[in-house]
Amino acid sequence: MSETDRIPQRPSLDGLEEKWAGVWEVEGTYRFDRTAARENVFSIDTPPPTVSGALHIGHVFSYTQTDIIARYQRMRGRDVFYPMGWDDNGLPTERRVQLTFGVQCDPTLPYDAEFEPPKKPGKERVLVSRRNFIELCQRQTEMDEQSYERLWKLVGLSVDWTHLYTTIGDRARATAQRGFLNSLKRGEAYPLDGPTLWDVSFGTAVAQAELEDRERPGAYHRIKFGEFFIETTRPELLPACVALVAHPTDARYKEHFGSTVRTPLFNVEVPLLAHHLADPEKGSGLVMVCTFGDLTDVTWWRELDLPTRTVMQRNGRLGLQPPDGVDEELYAPVAGLTVNQAREKIVALLRSSGELDGEPKPITHAVKFYEKGDRPVEIVATRQWYIRNGARTPELREIMLRRGRELEWEPAHMRTRYEHWVEGLTGDWVISRQRFFGVPIPLWYRLDADANPMYDDPIVPESLPMDPSSDTPPGYEEIDRGMPGGFVGDPDVMDTWATSSLTPQIAGAWLDDPELFALVFPMAMRPQAHEIIRTWLFTTVLRAQFEHGVLPWKHAAIAGWILDPDRKKLSKSKDNAKDSPEELVAQFGSDAIRYWAGSARRGVDTALDTNVFKVGRRLAVKLLNASRFVLGFGQESPDPAKVTEPVDRALLGALSTVVAEATTAFEQFDYARALEVTEQFFWTFCDDYVELVKARAYGEAAPSEVESARAALAIALSAVQRLLAPFLPYVAEEVWSWWQEGSIHRAAWPTPPAAADTAPFLVAAAVLGAIRRAKSAAQQSMKAEVAKLEVAGPVGTLQDVRADLTAAGNVRDWSISEAEELSATVSL
């Protein structure tokens, strides 16, 4: 069958997704070749999307940008390792399951093998065992993951689906647990009883990296401490006060450093101390230190070696019992109150005692929240697991900064965010979470004769993955669990980032397939969003440093956000992602959506604009029609030696520049520039060159001139189809199949044709443009005759293109004169 027999009479974009996605899957078009040479592998640490509902168009935007790079690298002859994962453990999944099924986990309940959630959840949540709850989480994530996979295939992600993982799967759990145990053995992981960032809503510890500032109303309360005054937004923490602090140079307090004052209401003697973090310009310059109101309190408590008077509990209420040193009777009015209730009560008591100086002054200030929570974060005293991150280890901090400088950032300015984060770290990374659907801390503890855990000598498992809540340690039986002289499992799970920070090791099968891991690690690229540089990117670099002593990848490709019409980030949680990707694909086609993603610069926030979808669809349709026209002349294997005419050679000269520029841009991860130069050339090719040589291509010239036009058309079309293939994979595959064997996505990236003088094409296109403008101004058909064309310019070049211009412009009479500047006068 010749190529002309494969061309449909009426080519269409409709149905291309279903047609080619099926072919790619059956033929294994994107399968990674494990026999590849290590130096030829381009491996990608693909972000595993959080499985907590539906993906929105912002996800399609960033993942498509990664796919564009993957497709380019594959066409460059590199063996691309492009896996996919689902991030299905953690709080988002738990919250979704609680809402969907109307359940709440109670780990004290026994497992019910017959349990089924209510078909119509009521207001009261049904209590279920931890195992039942986890089964519901797995059921929900499996449904979500199927819909995610369908969408990724619809938009043409060229991932290798044989390398699919989940962050709660056996491989991920074993990897995360092995990483933890290795860090424990090396001293990087350690337990600590102390101040912990705590989200009251979810009832779990959170990390510094998971905090965000939200503007909230508050008030400054000026409170009298004997002869001194402090100003605070948290008067409810007065019973937790352990010191007053001022800057060492503050003349108002210098002579009082080392003295003591008594706290209002609670009459506790506390020291007045000096510390450089106190701001003499803020309020009275004197600060109340409480255990604990914020992270600065923690710093003062640690560096000044202060006592602990904890009042805030995990449930968001003040404790029922007073802290050390506080009289029970004085504390009773606030015992067990919520934060807001305690604040109101203490302000009222201060007002009555005369120790409130004036009325509170309303303010709006930044308050710390867990990024997924809806109540301010508190700091409570708990036992948690930490991993060192450089906050308290200058040597490790410097290593992490050096790794950031070694990493190639796209765009380069994103490195600044990383460095600011590392330099601003105030505490090690707390990795334990008091939740259920996550990777368990893989330890047991022996119990003494009173059934108290002996934390100093944990029992380490012999095989992974494991769950200490259901598995038993060597030498023990299940009956020994919780009994004096028996054992107990660590009750916590790991932070989701403790697993996600090992995605290169999980995807690359670090533990169970060392040959594959050696082939793909360190990886070539990590694509991700800019807001998780402080979490995912930093922690992955940290874990790779600990385990392997190297960067986990060479390039960090940072994507921007998609913004709604109000310039806010598109987000499921903000409920502003209204249009589903499936609906947009049905309306505009996958290639149009991909065009929009590919036209946005790396790392730049981009507006959701359906007008750009329309431009992309028009480009895809034009590629169909241009391919049909050019391939109508045959030329399955065009011979560059047949391109002899000046305007044809000039076109290929222009194409040579475009291929070189697009290739350079792609090598710099600037896919948007590659698309820009390719698109500009393609429209010029269609609007100018095709019109210039159409008559000649149809045979209205000498045979050699006809062959020259047809060969140039085919050579240019072949290159353009391949240049656009990473962006428009469906239509590119369709038009390629009309005249070539195999997938265009396995075809070689075009090489620049031989350089040639582009002047004949540029001159001809400029004159043709003048003819069109004249006909348009006169409201005449483009086929209308030009009675006289007077052109001034390079005479030799004009003579070379005269025949093509005569045919394209329907010119009857010519006048050519020499001039430095090109000009044309058109008489109709």
XYZ file of C-alpha atoms in Angstrom, residues 133-608:
476
model
C -10.261 1.413 58.321
C -7.165 0.589 56.284
C -9.199 -1.791 54.100
C -11.631 1.042 53.338
C -8.697 3.308 52.490
C -7.363 0.696 50.091
C -10.800 0.226 48.517
C -11.176 3.960 47.942
C -7.682 4.504 46.574
C -8.034 1.617 44.117
C -11.094 3.302 42.603
C -9.367 6.683 42.447
C -6.215 5.194 40.943
C -8.150 3.591 38.101
C -9.652 6.958 37.183
C -6.218 8.598 37.415
C -4.726 6.043 35.052
C -7.534 6.531 32.531
C -6.943 10.287 32.517
C -3.165 9.982 32.129
C -3.616 7.672 29.162
C -6.232 9.998 27.677
C -3.889 12.990 27.727
C -1.105 10.900 26.266
C 1.421 10.532 29.068
C 4.094 8.227 27.697
C 4.823 6.516 31.020
C 5.834 2.881 31.243
C 2.873 1.370 33.081
C 4.843 -1.764 33.905
C 6.705 0.382 36.459
C 3.705 1.434 38.526
C 3.954 1.727 42.303
C 1.893 2.968 45.233
C 3.271 4.594 48.363
C 1.375 2.091 50.523
C 2.423 -0.947 48.465
C 4.825 -3.624 49.690
C 7.828 -2.180 47.852
C 7.211 1.346 49.108
C 6.620 0.221 52.694
C 9.729 -1.948 52.698
C 11.798 0.873 51.212
C 10.551 3.473 53.689
C 11.057 1.131 56.626
C 14.535 0.118 55.474
C 15.452 3.769 55.061
C 14.225 4.488 58.578
C 16.108 1.560 60.112
C 19.284 2.527 58.266
C 18.973 6.075 59.574
C 18.307 4.760 63.068
C 21.457 2.641 62.916
C 23.538 5.561 61.659
C 22.126 7.961 64.257
C 20.199 10.117 61.779
C 16.820 9.019 63.198
C 16.124 9.447 66.885
C 13.174 9.661 69.309
C 12.598 12.710 71.477
C 10.190 13.692 74.214
C 9.723 17.394 73.754
C 7.848 20.230 72.061
C 6.077 19.091 68.918
C 4.128 20.959 66.267
C 0.639 19.552 66.633
C -2.453 19.779 64.442
C -5.497 19.643 66.712
C -7.935 18.892 63.883
C -6.180 15.712 62.776
C -4.677 14.851 66.146
C -1.145 14.370 64.833
C 2.336 15.811 64.836
C 3.311 17.814 61.744
C 6.620 19.017 60.350
C 7.910 22.556 59.937
C 7.818 22.104 56.173
C 4.068 21.441 56.302
C 3.227 24.766 57.921
C 1.741 27.761 56.171
C 0.897 31.274 57.333
C -2.706 32.422 57.192
C -3.854 35.926 58.041
C -6.232 35.841 60.996
C -7.745 38.487 63.319
C -6.222 38.778 66.790
C -5.432 41.327 69.479
C -2.483 42.622 71.455
C -2.989 42.445 75.194
C -0.750 44.692 77.325
C -0.256 42.849 80.613
C 1.446 44.064 83.783
C 4.209 41.913 85.302
C 4.963 43.869 88.483
C 6.709 47.032 87.306
C 7.034 45.738 83.716
C 4.653 45.316 80.797
C 4.534 42.756 78.026
C 2.318 42.622 74.950
C 0.987 39.297 73.720
C -1.636 37.854 71.388
C -1.895 34.721 73.542
C -2.813 35.651 77.112
C -4.288 32.150 77.582
C -0.731 30.865 77.925
C -0.014 32.873 81.086
C -0.027 29.712 83.244
C 2.702 28.299 80.928
C 4.982 31.339 81.366
C 8.563 30.393 82.318
C 10.505 33.640 81.709
C 10.536 37.186 80.368
C 13.122 37.997 77.693
C 14.572 41.253 76.312
C 17.387 42.032 73.891
C 20.832 42.149 75.554
C 21.347 45.782 74.418
C 17.946 47.078 75.560
C 18.818 49.787 78.084
C 15.390 49.594 79.694
C 16.060 46.138 81.057
C 19.839 45.765 81.270
C 20.031 46.322 85.011
C 17.192 43.863 85.583
C 18.693 40.865 83.727
C 19.000 38.013 86.203
C 16.247 39.298 88.468
C 12.823 37.672 88.836
C 9.209 38.802 88.516
C 5.903 37.157 89.386
C 3.326 36.270 86.773
C -0.075 37.957 87.005
C -2.983 35.798 88.175
C -0.813 32.727 88.822
C 1.891 34.307 91.036
C 4.754 32.176 89.700
C 8.292 33.537 90.027
C 10.040 33.654 86.620
C 13.434 35.093 85.561
C 13.997 38.149 83.373
C 16.700 37.162 80.861
C 18.562 38.467 77.821
C 18.392 36.918 74.344
C 19.234 38.318 70.900
C 15.947 37.157 69.314
C 13.931 39.634 71.400
C 13.016 42.677 69.286
C 13.458 45.964 71.218
C 11.350 47.773 68.583
C 8.327 45.536 69.048
C 5.856 46.456 71.776
C 7.539 47.035 75.118
C 10.613 45.088 73.994
C 9.899 42.565 76.733
C 8.543 39.163 75.717
C 6.709 36.492 77.690
C 8.243 33.040 77.104
C 5.692 30.232 77.406
C 5.999 26.493 76.868
C 4.963 26.656 74.167
C 3.319 29.384 72.132
C 5.442 29.380 69.008
C 8.745 28.120 67.621
C 10.650 31.050 69.097
C 9.465 29.945 72.531
C 11.028 26.570 71.790
C 14.321 28.239 70.876
C 14.360 30.326 74.074
C 13.354 27.307 76.178
C 16.213 25.268 74.744
C 18.963 27.891 74.611
C 18.165 29.468 77.994
C 17.651 26.075 79.652
C 14.215 27.002 80.962
C 11.764 24.739 82.809
C 8.668 23.304 81.147
C 5.119 24.225 82.146
C 2.937 22.598 79.548
C -0.736 23.554 79.533
C -1.814 22.902 75.948
C -2.995 19.338 75.323
C -3.380 17.279 72.133
C -7.138 17.888 72.069
C -6.690 21.650 71.783
C -7.697 22.316 75.402
C -5.747 23.401 78.447
C -4.882 20.510 80.723
C -7.155 19.571 83.600
C -4.235 19.657 86.012
C -2.003 22.720 86.541
C 1.596 22.637 85.273
C 4.507 22.407 87.697
C 4.726 25.391 90.046
C 1.198 26.687 89.387
C -1.303 26.678 92.257
C -4.234 24.352 91.601
C -6.798 26.811 92.945
C -5.500 29.677 90.821
C -5.445 27.447 87.752
C -8.931 25.955 88.239
C -10.874 28.701 86.331
C -9.106 27.769 83.045
C -8.651 24.015 83.516
C -9.989 22.043 80.538
C -11.052 25.100 78.525
C -10.520 25.489 74.794
C -8.005 28.053 73.574
C -10.667 30.665 72.880
C -12.505 30.008 76.146
C -9.287 30.246 78.151
C -8.332 33.489 76.396
C -11.670 35.099 77.243
C -11.485 33.904 80.840
C -7.950 35.115 81.463
C -8.608 38.505 79.879
C -11.636 38.909 82.140
C -9.575 37.952 85.200
C -6.769 40.335 84.219
C -9.267 43.114 83.754
C -10.715 42.439 87.207
C -7.296 42.323 88.869
C -6.165 45.546 87.211
C -3.277 43.788 85.457
C -4.641 44.399 81.949
C -3.331 47.772 80.792
C -6.077 49.174 78.582
C -8.271 47.187 76.270
C -6.945 44.672 73.717
C -5.882 46.266 70.416
C -7.333 44.413 67.381
C -4.799 43.331 64.749
C -4.536 41.027 61.764
C -1.506 38.772 61.885
C -0.013 35.634 60.343
C -0.902 32.460 62.216
C 0.726 29.054 61.652
C -1.520 26.333 60.245
C -0.888 22.795 59.095
C -1.309 23.057 55.328
C -4.254 20.623 55.385
C -5.728 21.738 58.735
C -8.392 24.243 59.654
C -7.276 25.194 63.200
C -4.040 26.924 64.246
C -1.134 24.630 65.041
C -0.241 24.237 68.699
C 3.018 23.091 70.278
C 2.566 20.253 72.731
C 4.930 17.919 74.555
C 4.954 14.440 72.959
C 7.290 11.599 72.087
C 8.084 11.663 68.367
C 10.593 10.304 65.872
C 12.902 12.766 64.135
C 15.379 12.653 61.270
C 18.283 15.073 61.304
C 18.056 17.657 58.519
C 20.803 20.168 59.260
C 18.795 22.455 61.522
C 21.034 21.634 64.480
C 24.011 20.203 62.593
C 26.037 22.899 60.776
C 28.055 20.292 58.862
C 24.908 18.648 57.458
C 23.357 22.023 56.675
C 26.416 22.939 54.612
C 26.273 19.601 52.779
C 22.632 20.237 51.896
C 23.433 23.737 50.637
C 26.279 22.344 48.547
C 23.996 19.702 47.034
C 21.553 22.451 46.101
C 24.315 24.295 44.271
C 25.328 21.112 42.421
C 21.778 20.503 41.224
C 20.814 21.969 37.843
C 17.634 23.980 38.394
C 15.141 24.760 35.644
C 14.478 27.647 35.979
C 17.699 28.595 37.738
C 16.172 31.099 40.168
C 14.260 28.324 41.973
C 17.474 27.377 43.750
C 16.992 30.467 45.918
C 13.842 28.961 47.445
C 15.749 25.834 48.369
C 18.607 27.765 49.950
C 16.267 30.003 51.944
C 14.546 26.921 53.300
C 17.761 25.180 54.337
C 19.165 28.321 55.918
C 15.915 28.937 57.817
C 15.497 25.485 59.339
C 14.819 25.677 63.071
C 14.294 22.045 64.006
C 14.874 18.513 62.795
C 12.258 16.751 60.677
C 9.552 15.057 62.751
C 8.518 12.003 60.739
C 6.088 10.228 63.082
C 2.341 10.713 62.719
C -0.468 9.685 65.021
C -2.611 8.345 62.203
C -3.484 4.962 60.707
C -3.191 4.736 56.913
C 0.542 5.044 56.489
C 3.820 3.166 56.692
C 4.275 1.966 60.298
C 7.351 2.800 62.330
C 9.002 -0.675 62.125
C 9.825 -1.237 65.784
C 8.597 -3.097 68.844
C 9.453 -2.327 72.471
C 9.932 -4.750 75.327
C 7.685 -4.186 78.335
C 9.002 -4.230 81.896
C 7.314 -5.916 84.833
C 4.811 -3.036 85.042
C 4.065 -3.205 81.293
C 5.928 0.056 80.620
C 7.789 0.262 77.268
C 11.574 0.154 77.416
C 12.244 2.616 74.622
C 16.033 2.521 74.930
C 16.263 -0.994 73.461
C 13.812 -1.348 70.528
C 13.310 -4.667 68.751
C 14.212 -4.429 65.052
C 12.394 -6.661 62.519
C 14.167 -9.316 60.507
C 12.107 -8.857 57.335
C 10.227 -6.012 55.694
C 7.619 -4.726 55.192
C 6.099 -5.233 58.604
C 3.338 -3.842 60.808
C 4.150 -3.881 64.530
C 0.438 -3.688 65.385
C -0.251 -7.081 63.811
C 3.174 -8.760 63.416
C 5.053 -10.202 66.393
C 8.782 -9.912 67.096
C 11.078 -12.947 67.190
C 10.723 -14.895 70.413
C 7.263 -13.555 71.245
C 3.679 -14.586 70.517
C 0.590 -12.481 70.019
C -0.580 -13.323 73.525
C 2.460 -11.404 74.852
C 1.317 -8.123 73.289
C 0.753 -5.496 75.986
C 1.495 -7.895 78.841
C 4.143 -7.348 81.554
C 7.397 -8.815 80.255
C 5.913 -8.898 76.755
C 6.083 -6.391 73.952
C 4.208 -3.557 72.280
C 4.476 -2.182 68.763
C 5.287 1.423 68.002
C 1.822 2.958 67.516
C 2.777 5.612 64.971
C 3.101 5.720 61.205
C 5.563 7.735 59.168
C 4.881 11.109 57.670
C 3.928 10.692 54.002
C 7.080 12.626 53.046
C 9.154 9.961 54.790
C 7.973 7.616 52.043
C 7.781 10.126 49.178
C 11.335 11.284 49.927
C 12.396 7.856 48.665
C 10.526 7.826 45.340
C 13.755 7.332 43.321
C 14.532 4.273 45.425
C 10.940 2.980 45.249
C 10.496 3.474 41.503
C 13.993 2.165 40.825
C 13.453 -0.959 43.001
C 16.424 -0.235 45.270
C 15.839 -3.225 47.551
C 14.446 -5.923 45.260
C 15.999 -5.208 41.844
C 19.536 -3.861 42.305
C 20.345 -4.252 38.588
C 17.482 -1.931 37.631
C 18.431 0.515 40.374
C 22.015 0.686 39.156
C 20.680 1.420 35.679
C 18.367 4.300 36.603
C 19.867 5.901 39.742
C 20.902 8.663 40.142
C 18.047 9.811 37.931
C 18.180 12.453 35.238
C 15.253 14.614 36.268
C 12.863 15.419 39.077
C 9.804 17.379 37.843
C 7.702 19.010 40.556
C 5.852 22.134 41.668
C 7.628 25.025 43.339
C 5.625 24.987 46.587
C 7.024 21.587 47.605
C 10.684 22.422 47.151
C 10.877 22.660 50.953
C 9.247 19.271 51.454
C 9.587 16.793 48.640
C 12.696 18.100 46.899
C 14.635 18.864 50.083
C 13.791 15.610 51.829
C 14.630 13.533 48.746
C 18.047 15.192 48.517
C 18.482 14.559 52.258
C 17.631 10.848 52.067
C 19.818 10.296 48.990
C 22.691 11.956 50.841
C 22.198 9.654 53.809
C 21.809 6.429 51.794
C 24.040 6.972 48.769
C 26.092 10.126 49.285
C 24.957 11.601 45.958
C 22.265 13.827 44.482
C 19.187 11.760 43.559
C 18.954 13.440 40.139
C 20.847 15.859 37.909
C 18.018 18.251 37.006
C 15.149 19.732 39.028
C 12.443 20.882 36.615
C 10.075 23.138 38.535
C 6.530 23.736 37.283
C 4.344 26.724 38.022
C 0.758 26.787 39.221
C -2.404 27.084 37.199
C -4.387 30.135 38.264
C -8.108 30.753 38.207
C -9.575 34.064 36.883
C -8.917 35.628 40.322
C -5.218 34.710 40.033
C -5.539 32.082 42.774
C -3.951 28.655 42.542
C -6.253 26.061 41.025
C -6.906 23.546 43.796
C -9.382 20.882 44.837
C -9.276 22.196 48.390
C -10.143 25.727 47.224
C -13.019 24.347 45.114
C -12.044 26.481 42.115
C -11.169 23.616 39.757
C -14.597 23.424 38.151
C -13.857 22.079 34.669
C -12.849 18.425 34.683
C -9.932 17.476 32.416
C -12.116 14.834 30.750
C -14.686 17.472 29.775
C -12.009 19.782 28.391
C -10.456 16.938 26.388
C -13.885 16.029 24.999
C -14.391 19.639 23.932
C -10.946 20.546 22.571
C -8.962 17.292 22.249
C -5.924 16.111 24.165
C -3.447 17.687 21.774
C -5.015 21.116 22.296
C -4.724 20.777 26.061
C -1.113 19.657 25.700
C -0.372 22.621 23.431
C -1.538 24.940 26.233
C 0.726 23.192 28.747
C 3.680 23.190 26.363
C 3.363 26.887 25.559
C 3.855 27.886 29.232
C 7.337 28.615 30.508
C 8.838 26.286 33.090
C 8.183 27.496 36.628
C 5.808 30.301 35.597
C 2.284 30.478 37.017
C -0.179 30.311 34.123
C -3.836 31.258 33.740
C -6.387 28.705 32.641
